[in-house]
Coordinates of C-alpha atoms in Angstrom, one line a residue:
X833 CA -0.1 0.1 0.2
X834 CA 1.7 3.5 -0.9
X835 CA 1.8 5.8 2.6
X836 CA 0.0 8.7 2.2
X837 CA 0.4 12.6 3.2
X838 CA -2.8 11.6 5.9
X839 CA -3.5 13.1 8.5
X840 CA -0.7 12.0 11.0
X841 CA 1.9 13.2 8.5
X842 CA 0.1 16.6 9.3
X843 CA 0.5 16.5 12.4
X844 CA 4.0 15.5 12.6
X845 CA 4.9 18.5 10.0
X846 CA 3.0 20.9 12.4
X847 CA 5.0 19.7 15.5
X848 CA 8.3 20.9 13.1
X849 CA 6.8 23.9 11.6
X850 CA 6.1 25.3 16.0
X851 CA 9.4 27.0 16.4
X852 CA 8.7 29.5 13.5
X853 CA 6.2 31.0 15.3
X854 CA 7.0 34.7 15.0
X855 CA 9.9 33.9 12.6
X856 CA 9.9 36.4 9.7
X857 CA 8.5 36.0 5.7
X858 CA 11.3 36.4 3.8
X859 CA 10.7 35.1 0.3
X860 CA 7.3 33.4 -1.2
X861 CA 7.8 31.4 -4.1
X862 CA 5.3 29.8 -6.8
X863 CA 7.0 27.0 -9.0
X864 CA 3.6 25.9 -10.1
X865 CA 0.3 26.7 -9.9
X866 CA -0.3 24.0 -7.2
X867 CA 3.2 24.9 -5.4
X868 CA 4.0 27.3 -2.9
X869 CA 7.5 27.8 -1.2
X870 CA 7.5 30.3 2.1
X871 CA 11.0 31.1 3.1
X872 CA 11.1 32.3 6.8
X873 CA 13.3 33.4 8.8
X874 CA 12.9 32.7 12.8
X875 CA 15.3 29.8 14.4
X876 CA 17.4 29.6 11.8
X877 CA 16.1 29.7 8.0
X878 CA 13.0 27.3 6.2
X879 CA 11.4 26.6 3.2
X880 CA 8.0 25.6 3.9
X881 CA 6.6 24.1 0.8
X882 CA 2.8 23.9 0.6
X883 CA 1.6 21.2 -2.7
X884 CA -2.9 21.2 -3.8
X885 CA -1.4 18.9 -6.6
X886 CA -3.9 16.5 -7.0
X887 CA -1.8 13.7 -6.6
X888 CA 1.2 14.6 -4.3
X889 CA -1.0 16.9 -1.9
X890 CA 1.2 17.4 1.4
X891 CA 3.6 20.2 2.8
X892 CA 7.0 20.7 5.0
X893 CA 10.0 21.7 4.3
X894 CA 12.4 21.6 1.8
X895 CA 16.2 22.2 1.1
X896 CA 15.9 22.5 -2.7
X897 CA 15.7 25.3 -4.0
X898 CA 12.4 26.3 -6.2
X899 CA 12.8 29.7 -8.5
X900 CA 9.8 31.8 -9.7
X901 CA 8.5 31.0 -13.5
X902 CA 8.0 34.5 -15.1
X903 CA 5.7 35.9 -16.0
X904 CA 4.8 35.3 -12.0
X905 CA 2.2 33.2 -10.8
X906 CA -1.2 35.9 -10.0
X907 CA -1.5 34.0 -6.3
X908 CA 2.3 34.5 -5.9
X909 CA 1.7 37.7 -6.5
X910 CA -1.1 38.7 -3.4
X911 CA 0.7 36.0 -1.3
X912 CA 3.7 38.8 -2.0
X913 CA 1.6 41.8 -1.1
X914 CA -0.1 40.3 1.7
X915 CA 2.7 38.5 3.5
X916 CA 5.6 38.9 2.8
X917 CA 8.0 40.7 5.4
X918 CA 5.2 40.0 7.9
X919 CA 5.5 37.4 10.8
X920 CA 3.6 34.2 11.2
X921 CA 1.8 33.7 15.0
X922 CA 0.4 31.0 15.0
X923 CA 1.0 27.5 12.8
X924 CA -1.7 24.5 13.8
X925 CA -3.6 21.8 12.4
X926 CA -7.1 22.2 12.1
X927 CA -9.8 19.4 14.7
X928 CA -7.0 16.3 13.2
X929 CA -8.0 16.8 9.7
X930 CA -5.7 16.9 6.0
X931 CA -6.3 21.4 7.2
X932 CA -3.2 23.6 7.6
X933 CA -4.0 26.5 9.4
X934 CA -1.1 29.2 9.4
X935 CA -1.8 33.2 10.7
X936 CA 0.4 35.9 10.1
X937 CA 1.1 39.5 10.9
X938 CA 1.5 41.8 8.3
X939 CA 1.5 45.4 7.8
X940 CA -2.0 44.7 6.2
X941 CA -3.3 43.5 9.6
X942 CA -4.4 39.7 10.2
X943 CA -4.2 37.6 7.3
X944 CA -4.4 33.7 7.5
X945 CA -3.2 31.1 5.0
X946 CA -5.2 27.5 4.7
X947 CA -3.8 24.6 3.1
X948 CA -6.8 22.1 2.1
X949 CA -4.8 18.8 1.0
X950 CA -7.4 16.5 0.7
X951 CA -6.5 15.0 -2.6
X952 CA -7.8 16.2 -6.1
X953 CA -10.0 18.6 -3.6
X954 CA -7.0 20.5 -2.6
X955 CA -6.7 23.9 -2.2
X956 CA -4.4 26.8 -0.4
X957 CA -6.3 29.3 0.4
X958 CA -5.2 33.6 1.4
X959 CA -7.8 35.1 3.6
X960 CA -8.8 38.3 5.5
X961 CA -8.9 39.6 8.8
X962 CA -12.8 39.1 7.6
X963 CA -12.2 35.6 6.8
X964 CA -12.6 36.5 3.3
X965 CA -11.3 35.2 -0.1
X966 CA -8.4 37.4 -1.3
X967 CA -6.8 34.9 -3.2
X968 CA -6.5 31.1 -4.0
X969 CA -4.4 29.1 -5.6
X970 CA -7.8 27.2 -7.1
X971 CA -10.8 28.6 -7.9
X972 CA -14.2 27.3 -7.6
X973 CA -17.2 28.4 -9.6
X974 CA -20.7 27.6 -8.4
X975 CA -20.9 25.1 -11.5
X976 CA -18.3 23.0 -10.1
X977 CA -19.0 22.6 -6.5
X978 CA -21.6 24.0 -3.9
X979 CA -19.3 25.1 -1.4
X980 CA -17.6 28.4 -4.2
X981 CA -13.8 29.7 -3.7
X982 CA -13.5 33.1 -5.6
X983 CA -11.6 36.3 -4.0
X984 CA -14.7 38.1 -2.1
X985 CA -16.3 35.2 -0.8
X986 CA -16.3 34.5 2.8
X987 CA -14.5 31.4 3.7
X988 CA -16.3 28.2 4.2
X989 CA -15.1 25.1 5.8
X990 CA -14.7 22.1 3.5
X991 CA -18.6 20.7 4.8
X992 CA -18.0 16.9 5.7
X993 CA -19.5 15.9 8.7
X994 CA -18.1 16.6 12.0
X995 CA -16.0 13.1 14.0
X996 CA -14.4 12.9 17.3
X997 CA -10.6 12.7 16.2
X998 CA -9.4 9.3 15.8
X999 CA -7.1 9.5 19.8
X1000 CA -10.7 8.8 20.9
X1001 CA -11.8 5.8 19.4
X1002 CA -11.3 2.7 21.5
X1003 CA -11.4 -1.2 20.8
X1004 CA -13.1 -2.5 18.6
X1005 CA -15.3 1.1 17.3
X1006 CA -15.3 1.2 13.8
X1007 CA -12.6 4.3 12.5
X1008 CA -14.3 5.1 10.0
X1009 CA -16.8 6.9 12.4
X1010 CA -13.5 9.4 13.4
X1011 CA -12.2 11.9 12.1
X1012 CA -7.9 11.6 10.7
X1013 CA -8.7 7.6 10.2
X1014 CA -7.0 7.2 6.5
X1015 CA -7.1 3.4 5.7
X1016 CA -3.3 3.7 6.2
X1017 CA -3.6 4.8 9.6
X1018 CA -7.0 2.1 10.2
X1019 CA -4.6 -0.4 9.3
X1020 CA -1.9 0.4 11.2
X1021 CA -3.9 0.4 14.5
X1022 CA -6.2 -2.9 13.6
X1023 CA -3.4 -4.9 12.7
X1024 CA -1.6 -3.5 16.4
X1025 CA 0.9 -1.2 15.2
X1026 CA -0.2 1.8 17.6
X1027 CA -3.0 2.1 19.1
X1028 CA -5.6 5.0 19.2
X1029 CA -4.3 6.2 22.7
X1030 CA -0.3 6.7 21.4
X1031 CA -2.0 8.4 18.2
X1032 CA -3.8 10.5 21.6
X1033 CA -0.1 11.2 22.7
X1034 CA 2.2 12.0 19.5
X1035 CA -0.4 14.8 17.9
X1036 CA -0.3 16.1 22.1
X1037 CA 3.4 16.1 23.0
X1038 CA 4.8 15.0 19.8
X1039 CA 8.3 12.7 20.2
X1040 CA 7.3 11.4 16.1
X1041 CA 10.0 9.1 14.9
X1042 CA 10.3 9.6 11.5
X1043 CA 11.6 7.0 8.8
X1044 CA 11.0 6.7 4.8
X1045 CA 10.4 3.1 3.0
X1046 CA 11.8 3.8 -0.2
X1047 CA 9.5 3.7 -3.4
X1048 CA 6.3 3.3 -1.0
X1049 CA 6.6 6.5 0.9
X1050 CA 7.1 8.5 4.6
X1051 CA 5.7 8.1 7.7
X1052 CA 6.1 9.8 11.4
X1053 CA 6.2 5.9 12.7
X1054 CA 8.2 4.0 12.5
X1055 CA 7.5 1.3 10.4
X1056 CA 8.8 -2.8 8.5
X1057 CA 11.6 -2.3 6.1
X1058 CA 12.4 1.7 6.3
X1059 CA 14.8 3.8 7.7
X1060 CA 14.9 6.5 10.3
X1061 CA 15.3 10.0 9.4
X1062 CA 16.5 12.6 10.9
X1063 CA 12.7 14.5 10.5
X1064 CA 9.6 13.8 8.8
X1065 CA 10.2 16.6 6.0
X1066 CA 13.4 15.3 4.9
X1067 CA 11.7 10.9 4.9
X1068 CA 9.2 13.3 3.2
X1069 CA 10.8 15.2 0.2
X1070 CA 13.1 12.6 -0.9
X1071 CA 10.1 10.6 -1.3
X1072 CA 8.4 13.1 -2.9
X1073 CA 11.3 14.0 -5.1
X1074 CA 11.7 10.6 -6.8
X1075 CA 7.4 9.7 -7.2
X1076 CA 6.9 13.0 -8.6
X1077 CA 9.2 12.8 -11.0
X1078 CA 8.8 8.9 -11.5
X1079 CA 4.9 10.1 -11.5
X1080 CA 5.5 12.5 -14.9
X1081 CA 7.9 9.9 -16.6
X1082 CA 4.6 8.1 -17.3
X1083 CA 2.0 10.6 -17.5
X1084 CA 4.8 12.3 -20.5
X1085 CA 5.4 8.7 -21.6
X1086 CA 1.6 7.5 -21.9
X1087 CA 0.4 11.2 -23.1
X1088 CA 3.7 11.6 -25.6
X1089 CA 2.8 7.8 -26.7
X1090 CA -0.8 8.6 -27.5
X1091 CA -0.6 11.9 -29.2
X1092 CA 2.3 10.0 -31.7
X1093 CA 0.0 7.0 -32.0
X1094 CA -3.1 9.0 -33.9
X1095 CA -0.4 11.0 -35.6
X1096 CA 1.2 8.0 -36.5
X1097 CA -2.4 6.6 -37.5
X1098 CA -2.9 9.9 -39.7
X1099 CA -0.1 9.9 -41.6
X1100 CA -0.6 5.9 -42.1
X1101 CA -4.2 7.3 -43.4
X1102 CA -3.1 10.0 -45.5
X1103 CA -1.1 7.9 -46.7
X1104 CA -3.7 5.6 -48.0
X1105 CA -5.2 8.6 -50.0
X1106 CA -2.4 9.5 -51.9
X1107 CA -1.7 5.9 -52.6
X1108 CA -4.9 5.6 -54.5
X1109 CA -4.4 9.4 -55.8
X1110 CA -0.9 8.0 -57.4
X1111 CA -2.8 5.1 -58.6
X1112 CA -5.4 7.6 -60.0
X1113 CA -3.3 9.6 -62.0
X1114 CA -2.0 6.3 -63.8
X1115 CA -5.0 6.0 -65.0
X1116 CA -5.7 9.4 -66.3
X1117 CA -5.5 8.5 -69.4
X1118 CA -7.5 5.1 -69.4
X1119 CA -10.1 7.1 -68.1
X1120 CA -10.0 10.7 -71.0
X1121 CA -9.5 7.5 -73.3
X1122 CA -12.8 5.7 -72.0
X1123 CA -14.8 9.5 -71.6
X1124 CA -14.2 9.7 -75.2
X1125 CA -15.5 6.5 -76.7
X1126 CA -18.4 6.6 -74.8
X1127 CA -19.2 9.7 -76.5
X1128 CA -18.1 7.5 -80.0
X1129 CA -20.4 4.6 -79.6
X1130 CA -22.8 6.5 -77.1
X1131 CA -25.4 7.0 -79.6
X1132 CA -25.9 3.0 -80.3
X1133 CA -25.8 2.3 -76.3
X1134 CA -29.8 0.9 -75.3
X1135 CA -31.6 3.6 -72.2
X1136 CA -30.7 2.5 -68.7
X1137 CA -27.2 -0.4 -70.9
X1138 CA -24.8 -0.3 -67.3
X1139 CA -21.7 -0.6 -70.0
X1140 CA -20.1 0.1 -72.9
X1141 CA -18.6 -2.6 -75.0
X1142 CA -16.4 -1.5 -78.1
X1143 CA -12.8 -1.4 -79.5
X1144 CA -10.1 1.0 -78.1
X1145 CA -7.4 3.0 -80.8
X1146 CA -5.4 -0.6 -80.7
X1147 CA -8.7 -2.1 -81.9
X1148 CA -8.7 -4.1 -79.3
X1149 CA -12.1 -4.7 -77.7
X1150 CA -13.0 -2.9 -74.2
X1151 CA -16.0 -3.1 -71.7
X1152 CA -16.6 0.2 -69.7
X1153 CA -18.7 0.1 -66.8
X1154 CA -21.9 3.1 -66.9
X1155 CA -23.9 5.0 -64.0
X1156 CA -27.9 4.1 -65.3
X1157 CA -28.6 7.0 -63.6
X1158 CA -27.2 9.1 -66.4
X1159 CA -27.3 9.6 -69.9
X1160 CA -23.6 8.9 -72.1
X1161 CA -22.8 12.4 -72.1
X1162 CA -23.1 12.3 -68.7
X1163 CA -21.7 9.6 -68.0
X1164 CA -18.3 10.5 -70.9
X1165 CA -18.3 14.1 -68.6
X1166 CA -17.9 12.1 -65.3
X1167 CA -15.3 10.6 -66.5
X1168 CA -13.2 13.1 -67.8
X1169 CA -13.8 14.9 -64.7
X1170 CA -11.9 12.2 -62.9
X1171 CA -9.1 12.1 -65.3
X1172 CA -8.6 15.7 -65.2
X1173 CA -8.5 15.8 -61.4
X1174 CA -5.9 12.8 -61.5
X1175 CA -4.0 14.8 -63.8
X1176 CA -3.7 17.5 -61.5
X1177 CA -3.5 16.0 -58.7
X1178 CA -0.1 14.1 -60.0
X1179 CA 1.7 16.7 -59.5
X1180 CA 1.5 17.6 -55.7
X1181 CA 0.9 13.3 -54.9
X1182 CA 4.4 12.6 -55.5
X1183 CA 5.8 14.8 -53.4
X1184 CA 3.2 15.1 -50.9
X1185 CA 3.3 10.4 -50.6
X1186 CA 7.9 10.9 -50.1
X1187 CA 7.1 13.7 -47.3
X1188 CA 4.6 11.8 -45.3
X1189 CA 6.0 8.9 -45.8
X1190 CA 9.6 10.4 -43.7
X1191 CA 6.8 12.3 -41.4
X1192 CA 5.6 8.4 -40.9
X1193 CA 9.1 6.6 -40.6
X1194 CA 10.4 9.2 -38.0
X1195 CA 7.2 9.5 -35.7
X1196 CA 7.7 5.0 -35.8
X1197 CA 11.4 6.1 -34.9
X1198 CA 10.4 8.6 -31.7
X1199 CA 7.7 5.7 -30.3
X1200 CA 10.7 3.5 -31.1
X1201 CA 12.9 5.5 -29.1
X1202 CA 10.2 6.4 -26.1
X1203 CA 10.3 2.6 -25.1
X1204 CA 14.0 2.7 -23.9
X1205 CA 13.5 5.7 -21.9
X1206 CA 14.6 5.7 -18.6
X1207 CA 14.9 9.3 -17.3
X1208 CA 13.1 12.2 -17.3
X1209 CA 15.1 14.3 -18.6
X1210 CA 15.5 12.4 -21.8
X1211 CA 11.9 12.1 -21.7
X1212 CA 11.6 15.8 -22.4
X1213 CA 14.0 16.3 -25.2
X1214 CA 12.3 14.0 -27.4
X1215 CA 9.3 15.6 -26.5
X1216 CA 10.7 18.3 -27.6
X1217 CA 11.8 17.1 -30.4
X1218 CA 8.1 15.7 -31.0
X1219 CA 7.1 19.1 -30.4
X1220 CA 9.0 20.8 -32.8
X1221 CA 7.8 18.4 -35.8
X1222 CA 4.5 19.3 -35.1
X1223 CA 3.5 16.4 -34.5
X1224 CA 1.9 17.3 -30.7
X1225 CA -0.5 19.4 -31.9
X1226 CA -1.2 19.3 -35.9
X1227 CA -2.2 16.3 -37.0
X1228 CA -3.7 14.5 -40.4
X1229 CA -7.2 14.0 -40.4
X1230 CA -8.0 10.5 -41.3
X1231 CA -11.0 10.6 -44.3
X1232 CA -14.0 11.1 -42.5
X1233 CA -17.5 11.6 -43.8
X1234 CA -18.9 14.5 -44.9
X1235 CA -21.0 14.7 -42.3
X1236 CA -17.3 15.0 -40.4
X1237 CA -15.2 16.8 -42.5
X1238 CA -13.6 19.9 -41.1
X1239 CA -14.3 23.3 -42.6
X1240 CA -18.0 23.1 -42.3
X1241 CA -17.4 20.3 -45.0
X1242 CA -15.7 23.5 -47.8
X1243 CA -13.4 22.1 -50.5
X1244 CA -11.0 22.9 -48.2
X1245 CA -6.7 20.9 -48.4
X1246 CA -4.3 20.6 -46.3
X1247 CA -0.7 19.3 -47.4
X1248 CA 2.1 18.7 -45.2
X1249 CA 4.8 21.9 -46.4
X1250 CA 8.9 20.8 -45.5
X1251 CA 9.2 21.0 -41.9
X1252 CA 5.4 20.1 -40.8
X1253 CA 4.0 23.8 -41.8
X1254 CA 0.6 23.3 -42.6
X1255 CA -0.4 24.1 -45.8
X1256 CA -4.2 24.9 -46.9
X1257 CA -5.4 25.4 -49.8
X1258 CA -9.4 26.3 -51.6
X1259 CA -10.3 24.0 -54.6
X1260 CA -13.7 26.3 -55.4
X1261 CA -14.3 29.5 -54.8
X1262 CA -16.7 29.6 -52.5
X1263 CA -13.7 27.6 -50.6
X1264 CA -11.7 29.9 -51.0
X1265 CA -13.2 32.8 -49.5
X1266 CA -14.9 30.3 -46.4
X1267 CA -10.6 30.0 -45.5
X1268 CA -9.6 33.2 -45.7
X1269 CA -12.1 35.3 -44.0
X1270 CA -14.0 32.4 -41.3
X1271 CA -10.0 30.0 -41.3
X1272 CA -7.5 32.4 -41.7
X1273 CA -6.0 34.0 -38.1
X1274 CA -4.3 37.6 -39.1
X1275 CA -0.9 36.9 -38.9
X1276 CA -0.9 33.2 -41.4
X1277 CA 0.6 33.8 -44.6
X1278 CA -1.7 33.9 -47.0
X1279 CA -0.5 33.6 -50.8
X1280 CA -2.6 34.0 -54.7
X1281 CA -1.0 34.0 -58.1
X1282 CA -0.4 37.7 -59.0
X1283 CA -2.7 39.7 -61.6
X1284 CA -4.1 35.9 -61.6
X1285 CA -7.2 33.4 -61.3
X1286 CA -5.5 31.2 -57.8
X1287 CA -6.6 29.7 -55.5
X1288 CA -6.4 30.8 -51.8
X1289 CA -3.1 29.6 -49.3
X1290 CA -2.6 29.9 -45.8
X1291 CA 0.3 28.8 -43.7
X1292 CA -1.1 28.2 -40.2
X1293 CA 1.9 30.3 -37.8
X1294 CA 0.3 30.1 -34.9
X1295 CA 0.8 34.0 -34.4
X1296 CA 4.9 33.7 -35.5
X1297 CA 5.1 34.1 -38.9
X1298 CA 8.8 35.0 -39.1
X1299 CA 9.3 31.1 -37.6
X1300 CA 8.2 29.7 -41.3
X1301 CA 11.4 29.2 -43.0
X1302 CA 11.6 29.5 -47.0
X1303 CA 11.5 26.0 -47.7
X1304 CA 7.5 26.1 -46.8
X1305 CA 6.6 29.5 -48.6
X1306 CA 7.6 27.8 -51.4
X1307 CA 5.7 25.2 -50.9
X1308 CA 3.0 26.8 -50.3
X1309 CA 3.7 29.9 -53.4
X1310 CA 4.1 26.7 -55.7
X1311 CA -0.1 25.3 -54.7
X1312 CA -1.3 28.0 -55.5
X1313 CA 0.7 28.5 -59.3
X1314 CA -0.6 24.6 -60.1
X1315 CA -3.8 25.8 -58.8
X1316 CA -4.2 28.7 -60.7
X1317 CA -4.9 29.6 -65.5
X1318 CA -1.2 29.7 -64.8
X1319 CA -0.1 26.4 -63.7
X1320 CA 1.8 25.4 -67.2
X1321 CA 4.1 28.5 -67.2
X1322 CA 7.8 28.8 -67.4
X1323 CA 7.8 31.2 -64.6
X1324 CA 4.7 32.5 -61.7
X1325 CA 4.4 35.2 -59.7
X1326 CA 3.1 34.9 -56.3
X1327 CA 2.1 37.5 -53.6
X1328 CA 2.1 36.1 -50.2
X1329 CA 1.2 38.6 -47.5
X1330 CA 0.4 38.4 -43.9
X1331 CA -3.5 37.4 -43.7
X1332 CA -4.6 40.9 -41.4
X1333 CA -3.8 43.2 -44.5
X1334 CA -6.4 40.7 -47.2
X1335 CA -10.3 42.3 -47.3
X1336 CA -12.9 41.3 -48.8
X1337 CA -14.5 44.2 -50.3
X1338 CA -17.7 44.7 -49.4
X1339 CA -20.3 43.2 -51.9
X1340 CA -17.3 41.7 -54.3
X1341 CA -17.7 38.4 -55.8
X1342 CA -17.3 34.8 -53.7
X1343 CA -13.5 34.1 -53.6
X1344 CA -12.8 38.0 -54.3
X1345 CA -10.2 40.2 -52.0
X1346 CA -7.6 43.1 -52.4
X1347 CA -3.9 42.6 -50.6
X1348 CA -1.2 44.9 -49.2
X1349 CA 1.8 44.5 -47.7
X1350 CA 2.8 42.1 -49.7
X1351 CA 6.2 40.5 -50.8
X1352 CA 6.9 37.9 -54.3
X1353 CA 8.1 34.7 -54.5
X1354 CA 8.3 33.3 -58.4
X1355 CA 7.2 30.2 -59.3
X1356 CA 8.3 27.9 -62.4
X1357 CA 5.6 25.1 -63.0
X1358 CA 7.8 23.6 -65.5
X1359 CA 9.6 21.5 -62.3
X1360 CA 7.9 18.6 -61.6

């Protein structure tokens, strides 16, 4: 059983804190949203960590020096404003619960810090002289709880049933009916390790004998397979330093694997689609010929025919399937359109297929690395690598039904550009209009062929257009050129600017825009 930070642990820490009554609060640090560290000077220097982490809620002295992030957390700013420079007047545990109360005398008047160290419900609150909440590590609105924790609200004690303290239990009593009876502590009493009366003596007089059980936890009384420590704070710091690291390692590893596997699945789906497109591109000539044969022989077909039997240009017999609900001309036009799309896609499919396969292989390699790493530092390096590659927040979506398609069903295509940059473009004027006016953000890069009809192309930049590589910009410009009336030209000028410089005049046609602050990239469309 994992050793918890329970009411007995908190009481032992309160005994360690008692000598710091009348100590001055010299420094306050908040290294993360759930943790504060109070630097105090009294009978020496002490640094008290208080954490309302939902998994590792606790308080104890620490030897490690923590730093504030920049910018400061808001709670830290309030604590500094109200209690830094003040003096601790009283430290106590509320009843025999996991609630720590520290009172301060400050230039602003009396202040109180209340730390409720109760698992996922843990919180740290700063109260004024009228016991109204000045600030808290976590705010709790009316939608989450009847007990609202927000600045200006009166502090309310946790709505738990009032119970007698555990040391008042008698042999044979149901320990669940007493305050402070954690399952772990109850098991020690029931197993004969100590009695409720002995707990009462420890709570009143101290005399704890703290120990560390490696990999399991720290506790203020002797346990089997434990090593004695000078203080419970020392034992707790040793335990939680490793426990928090292990937890972060597990959480980060699971999160990374889940996200990378989702991206890997998306890449596989994209490769499948591209391979189908590549096969279709190879059949473009055949589709064109079939359409021509249908036009040539269509007048001889019977109404409702489901195939055309004819001879191709080399006098070989062919059988061409037909859609019964279409006329022969509609069947021919349908095949011509498929051939046109296949030819058009051929110019980008090959490059995309190579790039996405390389991306897939790199993701698979990173997943193998995650299985081999042993330290949190190594895992964080892999996380940063995946983040730089944009694998943690960018996914090429698998094929979806019409109702599930993004962009509200508009025909907006997404390509994977060099460096993992997403490149979006519209397939028609309506999609272009939606892409530019609804999808693109002010600092996204926007591309369009100069003085010619072309698709609108956007590179989402997450507000950092300066980070987009030249290769990705050339790729986007080439996408605009290949989806324009100038796609057969040897030199196509493509303008690009930030989307905030693109405007749609009132009453203008769908897809029509004007822009300024542009620069130009010349694209050679003759290169495949």
